Amino acid sequence: MAITITESAAKHVASQLSRRGKGIGLRLGVRTSGCSGLAYKIEFADERKPEDISFEAHGVTVVVDPKSLPYLEGTELDFTREGLNEGFRFRNPNVKDECGCGESFNV
């Protein structure tokens, strides 16, 4: 399996990387947080570490550390706009529960 990124998310990331003027793609991970246990980490990737696993879709590279990959395996990252709100949406098939505020999840 892999981590995928929708065309909408890829366009948003490419636009932000262009504005930023540097970076190789997007780095995804998880960290311990919140009431359910895990939270997503998302940031620009300026370099690829030797242990990183990378995926490409729609011209954008997604980099994941090996410790986070089991929690993110099969995830699709989307970017949506709803009225005045916009942001990334994770469609993660591994999630069993999410906290009420949407901050964290568990698998």
PDB file of C-alpha atoms in Angstrom:
ATOM      1  CA  MET A   1       0.000   0.000   0.000  1.00  0.00           C
ATOM      2  CA  ALA A   2       0.959   3.618  -0.209  1.00  0.00           C
ATOM      3  CA  ILE A   3       0.015   7.098   0.795  1.00  0.00           C
ATOM      4  CA  THR A   4      -1.813   8.996  -1.927  1.00  0.00           C
ATOM      5  CA  ILE A   5      -2.529  12.643  -2.518  1.00  0.00           C
ATOM      6  CA  THR A   6      -5.442  13.971  -4.532  1.00  0.00           C
ATOM      7  CA  GLU A   7      -4.987  16.328  -7.445  1.00  0.00           C
ATOM      8  CA  SER A   8      -6.510  19.157  -5.383  1.00  0.00           C
ATOM      9  CA  ALA A   9      -4.012  18.591  -2.545  1.00  0.00           C
ATOM     10  CA  ALA A  10      -1.118  18.296  -4.997  1.00  0.00           C
ATOM     11  CA  LYS A  11      -2.012  21.615  -6.638  1.00  0.00           C
ATOM     12  CA  HIS A  12      -2.186  23.319  -3.240  1.00  0.00           C
ATOM     13  CA  VAL A  13       1.172  21.869  -2.125  1.00  0.00           C
ATOM     14  CA  ALA A  14       2.854  22.773  -5.432  1.00  0.00           C
ATOM     15  CA  SER A  15       1.532  26.327  -5.167  1.00  0.00           C
ATOM     16  CA  GLN A  16       2.783  26.686  -1.576  1.00  0.00           C
ATOM     17  CA  LEU A  17       6.196  25.237  -2.457  1.00  0.00           C
ATOM     18  CA  SER A  18       6.469  27.663  -5.355  1.00  0.00           C
ATOM     19  CA  ARG A  19       5.591  30.599  -3.097  1.00  0.00           C
ATOM     20  CA  ARG A  20       8.030  29.376  -0.497  1.00  0.00           C
ATOM     21  CA  GLY A  21      10.809  29.086  -3.064  1.00  0.00           C
ATOM     22  CA  LYS A  22      12.252  25.844  -1.700  1.00  0.00           C
ATOM     23  CA  GLY A  23      11.331  22.330  -0.659  1.00  0.00           C
ATOM     24  CA  ILE A  24      11.072  18.870  -2.180  1.00  0.00           C
ATOM     25  CA  GLY A  25       7.506  18.147  -1.112  1.00  0.00           C
ATOM     26  CA  LEU A  26       5.371  17.459   1.910  1.00  0.00           C
ATOM     27  CA  ARG A  27       6.374  15.543   5.057  1.00  0.00           C
ATOM     28  CA  LEU A  28       3.615  13.591   6.827  1.00  0.00           C
ATOM     29  CA  GLY A  29       3.878  11.899  10.194  1.00  0.00           C
ATOM     30  CA  VAL A  30       2.113  11.226  13.459  1.00  0.00           C
ATOM     31  CA  ARG A  31       2.872  12.301  16.999  1.00  0.00           C
ATOM     32  CA  THR A  32       1.474  11.411  20.394  1.00  0.00           C
ATOM     33  CA  SER A  33      -1.161  13.984  21.260  1.00  0.00           C
ATOM     34  CA  GLY A  34      -4.707  14.728  22.269  1.00  0.00           C
ATOM     35  CA  CYS A  35      -7.306  12.665  24.021  1.00  0.00           C
ATOM     36  CA  SER A  36      -7.314   9.805  21.483  1.00  0.00           C
ATOM     37  CA  GLY A  37      -3.580   9.218  21.311  1.00  0.00           C
ATOM     38  CA  LEU A  38      -2.193  10.311  17.922  1.00  0.00           C
ATOM     39  CA  ALA A  39      -2.270  13.463  15.826  1.00  0.00           C
ATOM     40  CA  TYR A  40      -1.136  14.159  12.289  1.00  0.00           C
ATOM     41  CA  LYS A  41       2.008  16.164  11.612  1.00  0.00           C
ATOM     42  CA  ILE A  42       2.265  17.949   8.294  1.00  0.00           C
ATOM     43  CA  GLU A  43       5.094  20.212   7.168  1.00  0.00           C
ATOM     44  CA  PHE A  44       7.185  21.055   4.147  1.00  0.00           C
ATOM     45  CA  ALA A  45      10.056  18.688   3.411  1.00  0.00           C
ATOM     46  CA  ASP A  46      13.275  20.449   2.514  1.00  0.00           C
ATOM     47  CA  GLU A  47      15.294  17.248   2.309  1.00  0.00           C
ATOM     48  CA  ARG A  48      14.856  13.507   2.255  1.00  0.00           C
ATOM     49  CA  LYS A  49      16.492  11.603   5.116  1.00  0.00           C
ATOM     50  CA  PRO A  50      18.057   8.207   4.306  1.00  0.00           C
ATOM     51  CA  GLU A  51      15.382   6.314   6.262  1.00  0.00           C
ATOM     52  CA  ASP A  52      12.428   8.209   4.730  1.00  0.00           C
ATOM     53  CA  ILE A  53       9.921   6.527   2.463  1.00  0.00           C
ATOM     54  CA  SER A  54       8.600   8.697  -0.349  1.00  0.00           C
ATOM     55  CA  PHE A  55       5.536   8.560  -2.596  1.00  0.00           C
ATOM     56  CA  GLU A  56       4.806  10.641  -5.679  1.00  0.00           C
ATOM     57  CA  ALA A  57       1.452  11.694  -7.078  1.00  0.00           C
ATOM     58  CA  HIS A  58       0.416  14.462  -9.463  1.00  0.00           C
ATOM     59  CA  GLY A  59       3.995  15.796  -9.503  1.00  0.00           C
ATOM     60  CA  VAL A  60       4.253  16.146  -5.702  1.00  0.00           C
ATOM     61  CA  THR A  61       6.461  14.122  -3.368  1.00  0.00           C
ATOM     62  CA  VAL A  62       5.128  12.961   0.010  1.00  0.00           C
ATOM     63  CA  VAL A  63       7.806  11.921   2.520  1.00  0.00           C
ATOM     64  CA  VAL A  64       7.062   9.748   5.569  1.00  0.00           C
ATOM     65  CA  ASP A  65       9.330   8.509   8.360  1.00  0.00           C
ATOM     66  CA  PRO A  66       9.297   4.724   8.915  1.00  0.00           C
ATOM     67  CA  LYS A  67       7.822   4.985  12.450  1.00  0.00           C
ATOM     68  CA  SER A  68       4.766   6.894  11.172  1.00  0.00           C
ATOM     69  CA  LEU A  69       4.154   4.752   8.098  1.00  0.00           C
ATOM     70  CA  PRO A  70       2.207   1.925   9.826  1.00  0.00           C
ATOM     71  CA  TYR A  71      -0.309   4.510  11.122  1.00  0.00           C
ATOM     72  CA  LEU A  72      -0.597   6.243   7.730  1.00  0.00           C
ATOM     73  CA  GLU A  73      -0.551   3.246   5.373  1.00  0.00           C
ATOM     74  CA  GLY A  74      -3.373   3.566   2.833  1.00  0.00           C
ATOM     75  CA  THR A  75      -4.141   7.197   3.722  1.00  0.00           C
ATOM     76  CA  GLU A  76      -5.359   9.630   1.089  1.00  0.00           C
ATOM     77  CA  LEU A  77      -4.577  13.304   1.644  1.00  0.00           C
ATOM     78  CA  ASP A  78      -7.065  15.744   0.151  1.00  0.00           C
ATOM     79  CA  PHE A  79      -7.376  19.527   0.210  1.00  0.00           C
ATOM     80  CA  THR A  80     -10.883  20.942   0.432  1.00  0.00           C
ATOM     81  CA  ARG A  81     -12.570  24.323   0.518  1.00  0.00           C
ATOM     82  CA  GLU A  82     -15.960  24.657   2.186  1.00  0.00           C
ATOM     83  CA  GLY A  83     -17.196  28.219   2.345  1.00  0.00           C
ATOM     84  CA  LEU A  84     -14.529  30.249   4.129  1.00  0.00           C
ATOM     85  CA  ASN A  85     -12.805  27.143   5.499  1.00  0.00           C
ATOM     86  CA  GLU A  86     -10.054  25.296   3.707  1.00  0.00           C
ATOM     87  CA  GLY A  87      -7.581  22.659   4.731  1.00  0.00           C
ATOM     88  CA  PHE A  88      -6.163  19.194   4.384  1.00  0.00           C
ATOM     89  CA  ARG A  89      -8.369  16.163   5.021  1.00  0.00           C
ATOM     90  CA  PHE A  90      -6.926  12.781   5.909  1.00  0.00           C
ATOM     91  CA  ARG A  91      -8.847   9.716   4.761  1.00  0.00           C
ATOM     92  CA  ASN A  92      -7.081   7.107   6.857  1.00  0.00           C
ATOM     93  CA  PRO A  93      -8.453   3.549   6.747  1.00  0.00           C
ATOM     94  CA  ASN A  94      -6.547   2.662   9.951  1.00  0.00           C
ATOM     95  CA  VAL A  95      -8.446   5.063  12.229  1.00  0.00           C
ATOM     96  CA  LYS A  96     -10.698   3.315  14.728  1.00  0.00           C
ATOM     97  CA  ASP A  97     -11.723   6.357  16.839  1.00  0.00           C
ATOM     98  CA  GLU A  98     -11.355  10.133  16.670  1.00  0.00           C
ATOM     99  CA  CYS A  99     -11.741  12.621  19.478  1.00  0.00           C
ATOM    100  CA  GLY A 100     -14.719  14.977  19.368  1.00  0.00           C
ATOM    101  CA  CYS A 101     -12.642  18.035  18.542  1.00  0.00           C
ATOM    102  CA  GLY A 102     -10.948  16.331  15.583  1.00  0.00           C
ATOM    103  CA  GLU A 103      -7.460  16.889  17.020  1.00  0.00           C
ATOM    104  CA  SER A 104      -6.465  13.271  17.518  1.00  0.00           C
ATOM    105  CA  PHE A 105      -7.214   9.664  16.607  1.00  0.00           C
ATOM    106  CA  ASN A 106      -6.268   6.102  17.491  1.00  0.00           C
ATOM    107  CA  VAL A 107      -5.701   2.980  15.447  1.00  0.00           C
TER     108      VAL A 107
END
